[in-house]
Amino acid sequence: MRVLLTGGAGFIGSHTAIVLIEHEHEVVILDDLSNASDEAVRRASRLAGTEIPLVVGDAGDRELVGRVLAEHRIDAVIHFAGRKAVGESVAKPLEYYRVNLGSAIATLEAMAEQGVERFVFSSSATVYERPGPLLAEDAQVGLDLENPYGRTKAIIEAIVTDASMANSALQAAVLRYFNPVGAHASGNIGEDPKGIPNNLMPFVAQVAAGVRERLRIFGDDYDTPDGTGVRDYIHVVDLAEGHVAALEALAPGVLTVNLGTGSGGSVLDVLRAFEAAVGRELPHEIVARRPGDAAISTADPTLAHERLGWRATRSLDDAVRDAWRWQRQNPRGYAD
Ligand code: UD1
């Protein structure tokens, strides 16, 4: 298939581009580079052994998306584009609703105009109203969430469902990511957060690289085995393979699946895995809980295995080793 990746220059999109090409698909990337680098596309092209066309522009621009769909005779869209910083979404809710809803709607409208029927959407485990262990897809989803970022994901899920009701030819997959981590095994592409990372794995990586002084562990009094928060960390290449499996399994209607491993890792597990990869102890301190954080969030990955024939095969140790290789080789991310 010829596949358009909106937001494809980002962390998950760039890894997915490579795996798609490995599976003999053709890839075009549309990205406004507001939170990504064209260097990621150049490096992904090198790793994939083919030049990936990059259109620099906004997935919220319906005419532009329509032109790209027509010019490249696109068969399917994977819609990664959107803002993703939870804290920023609380400070700038209108921007989050405009950008995230606007780009999803514009992309779906352009697809309808051009007769493109295949759509894969980057959703998030954050749409579950009551996080916990082994969340299945039928757990409660809604707008009673901790932040506007999560609500944009829940609303776009509803938009995809409504679009599918109105157009029975639409073939859609909604992928609820748990916690994407790691990097390509080459160490050439990886996560390149701007400013101070909000998320655990890039923060620990920067502590290991000496860019940040110490990790602050947000609470050790949760009802979990070691008292720190437990998450389902999924290697970004496993996640990328999940996208390819979802794309190849598309059928009329909407298939909603979790992409997670089914296993939980605590903050201390991540820290220890990093210390093992780096070969020394990393400075850390316990501080208060971060508001809005859940004790545990892990996926029941059964449906993805049944419907997509996919499951994650890489461990937390694999992800940490790869994240560390990327960080070590690129201490300043794509700026190096
Ligand atoms: C966060 C977002 C989620 C988003 C996901 C993207 C929140 C509340 N949720 O998930 O909506 O989809 O990122 O990957 O922000 N931790 C520390 N110290 C740190 C950073 C994190 O102890 O400096 C802990 C957290 O308390 C948590 C775990 O590490 O227990 C993972 O945190 P993080 O990587 O931010 O992911 P989530 O909060 O699960």
CSV table of C-alpha atoms and ligand atoms in Angstrom, one decimal:
chain,number,residue,atom,x,y,z
A,1,MET,CA,0.0,0.0,0.0
A,2,ARG,CA,1.0,3.6,-0.4
A,3,VAL,CA,0.7,5.0,3.1
A,4,LEU,CA,0.6,8.7,4.2
A,5,LEU,CA,1.9,9.3,7.8
A,6,THR,CA,0.7,12.6,9.2
A,7,GLY,CA,3.1,13.6,11.9
A,8,GLY,CA,5.4,10.9,10.5
A,9,ALA,CA,8.6,12.8,11.4
A,10,GLY,CA,8.0,12.2,15.1
A,11,PHE,CA,9.1,9.5,17.5
A,12,ILE,CA,6.5,6.8,16.7
A,13,GLY,CA,6.0,7.9,13.0
A,14,SER,CA,9.6,7.7,12.1
A,15,HIS,CA,10.0,4.1,13.5
A,16,THR,CA,6.7,3.1,11.8
A,17,ALA,CA,7.9,4.4,8.4
A,18,ILE,CA,10.9,2.0,8.5
A,19,VAL,CA,8.8,-1.0,9.5
A,20,LEU,CA,6.2,-0.2,6.8
A,21,ILE,CA,9.0,-0.1,4.2
A,22,GLU,CA,10.4,-3.4,5.5
A,23,HIS,CA,7.0,-4.8,4.8
A,24,GLU,CA,7.1,-3.5,1.2
A,25,HIS,CA,4.7,-0.6,1.7
A,26,GLU,CA,5.5,2.8,0.3
A,27,VAL,CA,5.6,5.8,2.7
A,28,VAL,CA,5.0,9.5,2.4
A,29,ILE,CA,5.3,11.8,5.4
A,30,LEU,CA,3.4,15.0,6.0
A,31,ASP,CA,4.7,16.9,9.0
A,32,ASP,CA,4.8,20.6,10.0
A,33,LEU,CA,8.0,19.9,12.0
A,34,SER,CA,6.6,21.9,14.9
A,35,ASN,CA,7.8,19.1,17.3
A,36,ALA,CA,9.9,17.0,15.0
A,37,SER,CA,13.0,17.2,12.8
A,38,ASP,CA,13.5,16.6,9.1
A,39,GLU,CA,16.7,14.9,10.2
A,40,ALA,CA,14.6,12.1,11.6
A,41,VAL,CA,13.2,11.5,8.1
A,42,ARG,CA,16.6,11.6,6.5
A,43,ARG,CA,17.9,9.0,9.0
A,44,ALA,CA,14.8,6.9,8.6
A,45,SER,CA,15.3,7.0,4.9
A,46,ARG,CA,18.9,5.8,5.3
A,47,LEU,CA,17.8,3.0,7.6
A,48,ALA,CA,15.0,1.9,5.3
A,49,GLY,CA,17.3,2.1,2.2
A,50,THR,CA,14.9,4.4,0.3
A,51,GLU,CA,14.2,8.1,0.1
A,52,ILE,CA,11.0,8.8,2.1
A,53,PRO,CA,9.2,11.8,0.6
A,54,LEU,CA,8.6,14.5,3.2
A,55,VAL,CA,5.9,17.2,2.7
A,56,VAL,CA,6.4,20.0,5.2
A,57,GLY,CA,2.9,21.2,6.1
A,58,ASP,CA,-0.1,21.0,8.4
A,59,ALA,CA,-2.4,18.0,8.6
A,60,GLY,CA,-5.1,20.5,9.6
A,61,ASP,CA,-5.0,22.0,6.1
A,62,ARG,CA,-7.6,20.0,4.3
A,63,GLU,CA,-6.6,21.2,0.8
A,64,LEU,CA,-3.0,20.3,1.4
A,65,VAL,CA,-3.9,16.8,2.7
A,66,GLY,CA,-6.2,16.3,-0.3
A,67,ARG,CA,-3.4,17.3,-2.7
A,68,VAL,CA,-0.9,14.9,-1.1
A,69,LEU,CA,-3.4,12.1,-1.2
A,70,ALA,CA,-4.0,12.7,-4.9
A,71,GLU,CA,-0.5,13.4,-6.0
A,72,HIS,CA,0.9,10.3,-4.2
A,73,ARG,CA,-2.1,8.1,-5.0
A,74,ILE,CA,-2.3,7.2,-1.3
A,75,ASP,CA,-4.2,4.1,-0.2
A,76,ALA,CA,-4.2,4.6,3.6
A,77,VAL,CA,-3.5,7.2,6.2
A,78,ILE,CA,-1.9,6.7,9.6
A,79,HIS,CA,-2.7,9.8,11.6
A,80,PHE,CA,0.0,10.5,14.1
A,81,ALA,CA,-0.2,14.3,13.9
A,82,GLY,CA,-1.1,16.2,17.1
A,83,ARG,CA,0.1,17.8,20.2
A,84,LYS,CA,1.0,15.4,23.0
A,85,ALA,CA,2.3,17.1,26.1
A,86,VAL,CA,-0.1,16.5,29.0
A,87,GLY,CA,0.9,19.5,31.1
A,88,GLU,CA,0.9,21.9,28.2
A,89,SER,CA,-2.6,20.8,27.3
A,90,VAL,CA,-3.8,22.0,30.7
A,91,ALA,CA,-2.2,25.4,30.1
A,92,LYS,CA,-3.3,25.6,26.4
A,93,PRO,CA,-6.5,23.6,26.1
A,94,LEU,CA,-7.9,25.6,23.1
A,95,GLU,CA,-4.7,25.0,21.1
A,96,TYR,CA,-4.9,21.3,21.9
A,97,TYR,CA,-8.5,21.0,20.8
A,98,ARG,CA,-7.9,23.1,17.7
A,99,VAL,CA,-4.8,21.3,16.6
A,100,ASN,CA,-5.7,17.7,17.5
A,101,LEU,CA,-9.4,17.8,16.5
A,102,GLY,CA,-8.7,20.1,13.6
A,103,SER,CA,-6.1,17.8,12.0
A,104,ALA,CA,-8.1,14.7,12.5
A,105,ILE,CA,-11.2,16.2,11.0
A,106,ALA,CA,-9.3,17.8,8.1
A,107,THR,CA,-7.6,14.6,7.3
A,108,LEU,CA,-10.8,12.5,7.4
A,109,GLU,CA,-12.5,15.1,5.2
A,110,ALA,CA,-9.7,15.1,2.7
A,111,MET,CA,-9.8,11.3,2.6
A,112,ALA,CA,-13.5,11.3,2.0
A,113,GLU,CA,-13.1,13.8,-0.9
A,114,GLN,CA,-10.3,11.7,-2.4
A,115,GLY,CA,-12.0,8.3,-1.9
A,116,VAL,CA,-9.3,7.1,0.5
A,117,GLU,CA,-11.0,4.6,2.9
A,118,ARG,CA,-8.2,3.3,5.2
A,119,PHE,CA,-7.4,5.2,8.4
A,120,VAL,CA,-5.3,4.3,11.4
A,121,PHE,CA,-5.5,6.6,14.4
A,122,SER,CA,-2.9,7.1,17.3
A,123,SER,CA,-5.0,7.0,20.4
A,124,SER,CA,-3.8,6.5,23.9
A,125,ALA,CA,-4.5,4.4,27.0
A,126,THR,CA,-5.2,7.8,28.6
A,127,VAL,CA,-8.8,7.5,27.3
A,128,TYR,CA,-9.6,4.9,30.0
A,129,GLU,CA,-11.4,6.8,32.8
A,130,ARG,CA,-10.3,4.3,35.5
A,131,PRO,CA,-6.7,3.2,34.9
A,132,GLY,CA,-5.7,-0.1,36.4
A,133,PRO,CA,-4.0,-3.4,35.6
A,134,LEU,CA,-4.8,-5.4,32.4
A,135,LEU,CA,-7.2,-2.9,30.9
A,136,ALA,CA,-9.3,-4.4,28.2
A,137,GLU,CA,-10.8,-2.4,25.3
A,138,ASP,CA,-14.3,-2.5,26.8
A,139,ALA,CA,-13.2,-0.7,30.0
A,140,GLN,CA,-14.9,2.7,30.5
A,141,VAL,CA,-13.8,5.4,28.1
A,142,GLY,CA,-15.0,8.9,28.3
A,143,LEU,CA,-14.3,12.6,29.0
A,144,ASP,CA,-13.9,12.2,32.7
A,145,LEU,CA,-10.1,12.3,32.3
A,146,GLU,CA,-7.3,14.2,34.0
A,147,ASN,CA,-6.4,16.6,31.1
A,148,PRO,CA,-7.4,18.1,27.8
A,149,TYR,CA,-4.8,16.0,25.9
A,150,GLY,CA,-6.6,12.8,26.9
A,151,ARG,CA,-10.0,14.4,26.1
A,152,THR,CA,-8.8,15.2,22.5
A,153,LYS,CA,-8.0,11.5,22.1
A,154,ALA,CA,-11.4,10.3,23.4
A,155,ILE,CA,-13.2,12.9,21.2
A,156,ILE,CA,-11.3,11.8,18.1
A,157,GLU,CA,-12.2,8.2,18.8
A,158,ALA,CA,-15.9,9.2,18.8
A,159,ILE,CA,-15.4,11.2,15.6
A,160,VAL,CA,-13.9,8.1,13.9
A,161,THR,CA,-16.9,6.0,15.1
A,162,ASP,CA,-19.4,8.6,13.8
A,163,ALA,CA,-17.5,8.9,10.5
A,164,SER,CA,-17.7,5.1,10.1
A,165,MET,CA,-21.5,5.1,10.8
A,166,ALA,CA,-22.0,7.6,8.0
A,167,ASN,CA,-19.7,5.9,5.6
A,168,SER,CA,-19.8,2.1,5.7
A,169,ALA,CA,-16.8,1.9,3.3
A,170,LEU,CA,-14.5,3.4,5.9
A,171,GLN,CA,-11.9,1.0,7.3
A,172,ALA,CA,-10.5,2.3,10.5
A,173,ALA,CA,-8.3,1.2,13.4
A,174,VAL,CA,-8.0,3.0,16.7
A,175,LEU,CA,-4.8,2.1,18.5
A,176,ARG,CA,-4.6,2.8,22.2
A,177,TYR,CA,-0.9,3.1,23.0
A,178,PHE,CA,0.4,2.4,26.5
A,179,ASN,CA,3.8,3.9,27.2
A,180,PRO,CA,6.0,4.0,24.1
A,181,VAL,CA,9.8,3.8,24.9
A,182,GLY,CA,13.1,2.7,23.4
A,183,ALA,CA,14.6,3.5,20.1
A,184,HIS,CA,15.6,1.9,16.8
A,185,ALA,CA,18.3,-0.7,17.5
A,186,SER,CA,20.8,1.2,15.3
A,187,GLY,CA,20.7,4.1,17.8
A,188,ASN,CA,20.2,6.5,14.8
A,189,ILE,CA,16.6,7.5,15.5
A,190,GLY,CA,14.8,7.8,18.8
A,191,GLU,CA,12.8,10.1,21.0
A,192,ASP,CA,13.9,13.8,20.9
A,193,PRO,CA,11.8,15.7,23.4
A,194,LYS,CA,12.1,19.5,23.3
A,195,GLY,CA,13.1,21.1,26.7
A,196,ILE,CA,12.8,19.2,29.9
A,197,PRO,CA,11.2,15.8,29.3
A,198,ASN,CA,7.9,15.1,31.0
A,199,ASN,CA,8.1,11.4,30.6
A,200,LEU,CA,10.1,9.0,32.6
A,201,MET,CA,12.3,7.2,30.1
A,202,PRO,CA,13.7,10.3,28.2
A,203,PHE,CA,14.2,11.9,31.6
A,204,VAL,CA,16.2,9.0,33.0
A,205,ALA,CA,18.2,8.9,29.7
A,206,GLN,CA,19.2,12.5,30.2
A,207,VAL,CA,20.2,11.9,33.8
A,208,ALA,CA,22.4,9.0,32.5
A,209,ALA,CA,23.9,11.3,29.9
A,210,GLY,CA,24.6,14.0,32.5
A,211,VAL,CA,22.2,16.5,30.9
A,212,ARG,CA,19.9,16.4,34.0
A,213,GLU,CA,21.2,16.2,37.6
A,214,ARG,CA,18.8,13.6,39.1
A,215,LEU,CA,15.6,11.7,38.6
A,216,ARG,CA,12.7,12.7,40.8
A,217,ILE,CA,10.5,9.7,41.5
A,218,PHE,CA,7.0,10.9,41.9
A,219,GLY,CA,5.8,9.0,44.9
A,220,ASP,CA,6.8,5.7,46.5
A,221,ASP,CA,3.6,5.2,48.5
A,222,TYR,CA,1.4,3.8,45.8
A,223,ASP,CA,-0.4,0.5,46.3
A,224,THR,CA,2.1,-1.3,44.0
A,225,PRO,CA,4.8,-3.9,44.7
A,226,ASP,CA,7.6,-1.4,45.3
A,227,GLY,CA,5.4,1.7,46.0
A,228,THR,CA,6.2,3.5,42.7
A,229,GLY,CA,3.9,3.8,39.7
A,230,VAL,CA,3.6,0.9,37.3
A,231,ARG,CA,3.2,1.3,33.6
A,232,ASP,CA,3.1,-0.9,30.5
A,233,TYR,CA,6.3,0.2,28.6
A,234,ILE,CA,6.2,-0.9,25.0
A,235,HIS,CA,9.2,-0.8,22.7
A,236,VAL,CA,8.6,1.7,19.9
A,237,VAL,CA,9.6,-0.9,17.3
A,238,ASP,CA,7.0,-3.3,18.7
A,239,LEU,CA,4.5,-0.4,18.5
A,240,ALA,CA,5.5,0.3,14.9
A,241,GLU,CA,4.9,-3.4,14.0
A,242,GLY,CA,1.5,-3.1,15.6
A,243,HIS,CA,0.6,-0.3,13.2
A,244,VAL,CA,1.6,-2.4,10.2
A,245,ALA,CA,-0.4,-5.3,11.5
A,246,ALA,CA,-3.4,-3.0,12.0
A,247,LEU,CA,-3.1,-1.5,8.6
A,248,GLU,CA,-2.9,-5.0,7.0
A,249,ALA,CA,-6.0,-6.2,9.0
A,250,LEU,CA,-8.2,-3.2,8.1
A,251,ALA,CA,-11.8,-4.1,7.2
A,252,PRO,CA,-15.0,-1.9,7.0
A,253,GLY,CA,-15.9,-0.5,10.4
A,254,VAL,CA,-13.7,0.5,13.4
A,255,LEU,CA,-11.4,-1.9,15.2
A,256,THR,CA,-10.2,-0.5,18.5
A,257,VAL,CA,-7.2,-2.2,20.1
A,258,ASN,CA,-4.7,-1.7,22.9
A,259,LEU,CA,-1.0,-1.8,21.9
A,260,GLY,CA,0.8,-2.8,25.1
A,261,THR,CA,2.8,-5.7,26.4
A,262,GLY,CA,0.6,-6.8,29.2
A,263,SER,CA,3.4,-6.5,31.7
A,264,GLY,CA,4.0,-3.8,34.2
A,265,GLY,CA,7.3,-2.1,35.1
A,266,SER,CA,7.6,0.3,38.1
A,267,VAL,CA,9.6,3.5,38.1
A,268,LEU,CA,12.3,1.7,40.1
A,269,ASP,CA,12.3,-1.1,37.5
A,270,VAL,CA,13.0,1.4,34.8
A,271,LEU,CA,15.7,3.1,36.9
A,272,ARG,CA,17.4,-0.2,37.7
A,273,ALA,CA,17.3,-1.3,34.1
A,274,PHE,CA,18.9,1.9,33.1
A,275,GLU,CA,21.6,1.6,35.8
A,276,ALA,CA,22.4,-1.9,34.4
A,277,ALA,CA,22.7,-0.6,30.9
A,278,VAL,CA,24.9,2.3,31.9
A,279,GLY,CA,26.9,0.4,34.4
A,280,ARG,CA,26.6,2.8,37.3
A,281,GLU,CA,24.1,4.2,39.8
A,282,LEU,CA,22.0,7.1,38.7
A,283,PRO,CA,21.2,9.9,41.1
A,284,HIS,CA,17.5,10.0,42.2
A,285,GLU,CA,15.3,11.1,45.0
A,286,ILE,CA,11.7,10.4,46.1
A,287,VAL,CA,9.4,13.4,45.9
A,288,ALA,CA,5.6,13.9,46.2
A,289,ARG,CA,3.2,12.2,43.8
A,290,ARG,CA,2.6,14.0,40.5
A,291,PRO,CA,-1.1,15.2,40.4
A,292,GLY,CA,-3.2,13.1,38.1
A,293,ASP,CA,-1.0,10.1,38.1
A,294,ALA,CA,-2.5,6.6,38.5
A,295,ALA,CA,-0.9,3.8,40.5
A,296,ILE,CA,-1.1,1.2,37.7
A,297,SER,CA,-1.9,1.2,34.0
A,298,THR,CA,-1.2,-1.9,32.0
A,299,ALA,CA,-2.8,-3.4,28.9
A,300,ASP,CA,-4.7,-6.5,28.3
A,301,PRO,CA,-3.1,-7.2,24.9
A,302,THR,CA,-5.3,-10.2,24.0
A,303,LEU,CA,-7.5,-8.5,21.4
A,304,ALA,CA,-4.5,-7.2,19.4
A,305,HIS,CA,-3.1,-10.8,19.3
A,306,GLU,CA,-6.5,-12.3,18.3
A,307,ARG,CA,-7.4,-9.7,15.7
A,308,LEU,CA,-4.0,-8.5,14.4
A,309,GLY,CA,-1.8,-11.6,15.0
A,310,TRP,CA,0.5,-9.1,16.8
A,311,ARG,CA,2.2,-9.1,20.1
A,312,ALA,CA,5.1,-7.2,21.6
A,313,THR,CA,8.3,-9.3,21.6
A,314,ARG,CA,10.8,-6.8,23.1
A,315,SER,CA,11.4,-6.5,26.9
A,316,LEU,CA,11.9,-3.4,29.1
A,317,ASP,CA,15.6,-4.2,29.2
A,318,ASP,CA,15.7,-4.2,25.3
A,319,ALA,CA,13.9,-0.8,25.3
A,320,VAL,CA,16.3,0.6,27.9
A,321,ARG,CA,19.4,-0.6,26.1
A,322,ASP,CA,18.1,0.9,22.8
A,323,ALA,CA,17.1,4.2,24.4
A,324,TRP,CA,20.5,4.4,26.0
A,325,ARG,CA,22.3,3.7,22.7
A,326,TRP,CA,20.3,6.5,21.0
A,327,GLN,CA,20.9,8.9,23.9
A,328,ARG,CA,24.7,8.1,24.1
A,329,GLN,CA,25.2,8.5,20.3
A,330,ASN,CA,23.0,11.6,20.1
A,331,PRO,CA,23.3,13.5,23.4
A,332,ARG,CA,21.5,16.5,21.9
A,333,GLY,CA,19.1,14.5,19.8
A,334,TYR,CA,18.8,15.4,16.1
A,335,ALA,CA,20.7,18.6,16.8
A,336,ASP,CA,23.9,16.6,16.8
B,1,UD1,C1,2.0,10.2,30.3
B,1,UD1,C2,0.7,10.9,30.2
B,1,UD1,C3,-0.2,10.2,29.2
B,1,UD1,C4,0.6,10.0,27.9
B,1,UD1,C5,1.9,9.4,28.1
B,1,UD1,C6,2.7,9.4,26.8
B,1,UD1,C7,0.4,12.0,32.4
B,1,UD1,C8,-0.5,12.0,33.6
B,1,UD1,N1,0.1,11.0,31.5
B,1,UD1,O1,1.8,8.9,30.8
B,1,UD1,O2,-1.4,10.8,29.0
B,1,UD1,O3,-0.2,9.3,27.0
B,1,UD1,O4,2.7,10.1,29.0
B,1,UD1,O5,3.8,8.5,26.9
B,1,UD1,O6,1.3,12.8,32.2
B,1,UD1,N2,7.7,9.5,36.7
B,1,UD1,C9,8.6,9.9,37.7
B,1,UD1,N3,9.5,10.9,37.4
B,1,UD1,C10,9.5,11.6,36.3
B,1,UD1,C11,8.6,11.2,35.2
B,1,UD1,C12,7.7,10.2,35.5
B,1,UD1,O7,8.6,9.3,38.7
B,1,UD1,O8,10.4,12.5,36.1
B,1,UD1,C13,6.8,8.4,36.9
B,1,UD1,C14,5.3,8.8,36.8
B,1,UD1,O9,4.8,9.2,38.1
B,1,UD1,C15,4.7,7.4,36.3
B,1,UD1,C16,5.8,6.8,35.5
B,1,UD1,O10,7.0,7.5,35.9
B,1,UD1,O11,4.4,6.6,37.4
B,1,UD1,C17,5.6,7.1,34.0
B,1,UD1,O12,5.4,8.4,33.7
B,1,UD1,P1,5.3,9.1,32.3
B,1,UD1,O13,6.5,8.6,31.5
B,1,UD1,O14,5.2,10.5,32.4
B,1,UD1,O15,4.1,8.4,31.6
B,1,UD1,P2,2.5,8.4,32.1
B,1,UD1,O16,2.3,9.3,33.2
B,1,UD1,O17,2.1,7.0,32.3
